[in-house]
Amino acid sequence: VNALTTLDLRGGMKVEGSHIRDLAKKAPNLKHLNLSQCSKLITIAGGAVNSSPLLFPNLEEFSLNQCSQLKEVNVQGNKLNLVEAQCN
């Protein structure tokens, strides 16, 4: 997982915030992450209770389109240059 650079979880019906926190810890080289249409995502942040930032040091592109339950996103990345977040 450490060498993973691209992950497309689009439409993942069971993807939750805790999974994304684990991913941030285990895949520090991730550059492209697509979480579009992940209907169970409510919060994407560093803490389960508080909204500290979730760190993705190498993330460049982050997609969150049509995440119908999403209420909070707190992500930090020094290389982040494209964020797609469109609600319908």
Short mmCIF file of C-alpha atoms in Angstrom, two decimals:
data_model
loop_
_atom_site.label_atom_id
_atom_site.label_comp_id
_atom_site.label_asym_id
_atom_site.label_seq_id
_atom_site.Cartn_x
_atom_site.Cartn_y
_atom_site.Cartn_z
CA VAL A 1 0.00 0.00 0.00
CA ASN A 2 2.91 2.36 0.70
CA ALA A 3 3.79 2.55 -3.03
CA LEU A 4 0.19 3.24 -4.12
CA THR A 5 -0.09 6.47 -6.15
CA THR A 6 -3.59 6.28 -7.67
CA LEU A 7 -6.80 5.03 -6.10
CA ASP A 8 -10.30 5.24 -7.58
CA LEU A 9 -13.01 4.28 -5.08
CA ARG A 10 -15.77 5.97 -7.07
CA GLY A 11 -19.18 4.55 -6.14
CA GLY A 12 -17.84 2.70 -3.10
CA MET A 13 -20.99 1.99 -1.09
CA LYS A 14 -19.06 1.03 2.08
CA VAL A 15 -16.34 3.72 2.10
CA GLU A 16 -16.40 5.71 5.35
CA GLY A 17 -14.27 8.45 6.92
CA SER A 18 -12.33 5.96 9.06
CA HIS A 19 -11.20 4.18 5.89
CA ILE A 20 -9.85 7.45 4.47
CA ARG A 21 -7.98 8.19 7.74
CA ASP A 22 -6.36 4.73 7.51
CA LEU A 23 -5.51 5.36 3.88
CA ALA A 24 -3.77 8.64 4.72
CA LYS A 25 -1.54 6.81 7.20
CA LYS A 26 -0.78 3.78 5.04
CA ALA A 27 -0.49 5.37 1.57
CA PRO A 28 1.68 8.49 1.95
CA ASN A 29 2.64 8.46 -1.74
CA LEU A 30 -0.94 8.73 -2.99
CA LYS A 31 -1.20 11.37 -5.75
CA HIS A 32 -4.71 10.81 -7.17
CA LEU A 33 -7.75 9.95 -5.05
CA ASN A 34 -11.30 9.68 -6.37
CA LEU A 35 -14.05 9.32 -3.76
CA SER A 36 -16.90 10.48 -5.99
CA GLN A 37 -20.32 8.93 -5.38
CA CYS A 38 -19.27 7.38 -2.05
CA SER A 39 -22.66 7.70 -0.39
CA LYS A 40 -21.59 6.80 3.19
CA LEU A 41 -18.94 9.51 3.48
CA ILE A 42 -19.99 12.14 6.00
CA THR A 43 -16.68 13.53 7.30
CA ILE A 44 -13.18 13.43 5.85
CA ALA A 45 -10.86 14.75 8.55
CA GLY A 46 -7.92 13.69 10.71
CA GLY A 47 -9.83 12.93 13.89
CA ALA A 48 -12.82 10.71 14.49
CA VAL A 49 -14.34 13.31 16.83
CA ASN A 50 -12.65 16.61 16.03
CA SER A 51 -12.02 18.16 12.65
CA SER A 52 -8.23 18.27 12.60
CA PRO A 53 -6.75 18.15 9.09
CA LEU A 54 -6.13 14.84 7.38
CA LEU A 55 -2.64 14.92 5.85
CA PHE A 56 -1.94 13.59 2.37
CA PRO A 57 1.62 14.87 1.73
CA ASN A 58 1.80 13.93 -1.97
CA LEU A 59 -1.85 14.23 -3.03
CA GLU A 60 -2.25 16.26 -6.24
CA GLU A 61 -5.82 15.49 -7.37
CA PHE A 62 -8.82 14.85 -5.12
CA SER A 63 -12.37 14.18 -6.41
CA LEU A 64 -15.48 14.20 -4.23
CA ASN A 65 -18.27 14.65 -6.76
CA GLN A 66 -21.81 13.60 -5.78
CA CYS A 67 -21.05 12.50 -2.21
CA SER A 68 -24.62 13.07 -1.06
CA GLN A 69 -24.04 12.75 2.72
CA LEU A 70 -20.74 14.68 2.91
CA LYS A 71 -20.82 17.47 5.49
CA GLU A 72 -17.15 18.19 6.30
CA VAL A 73 -13.82 17.95 4.47
CA ASN A 74 -10.56 18.95 6.14
CA VAL A 75 -7.65 17.72 4.03
CA GLN A 76 -4.15 19.18 3.75
CA GLY A 77 -1.59 18.44 1.08
CA ASN A 78 1.40 20.49 -0.01
CA LYS A 79 1.03 19.37 -3.63
CA LEU A 80 -2.77 19.51 -3.90
CA ASN A 81 -3.64 21.45 -7.05
CA LEU A 82 -7.00 20.03 -8.18
CA VAL A 83 -10.05 19.44 -6.01
CA GLU A 84 -13.35 18.47 -7.61
CA ALA A 85 -16.40 18.69 -5.34
CA GLN A 86 -19.75 18.96 -7.01
CA CYS A 87 -23.02 18.16 -5.25
CA ASN A 88 -26.22 17.20 -7.03
#
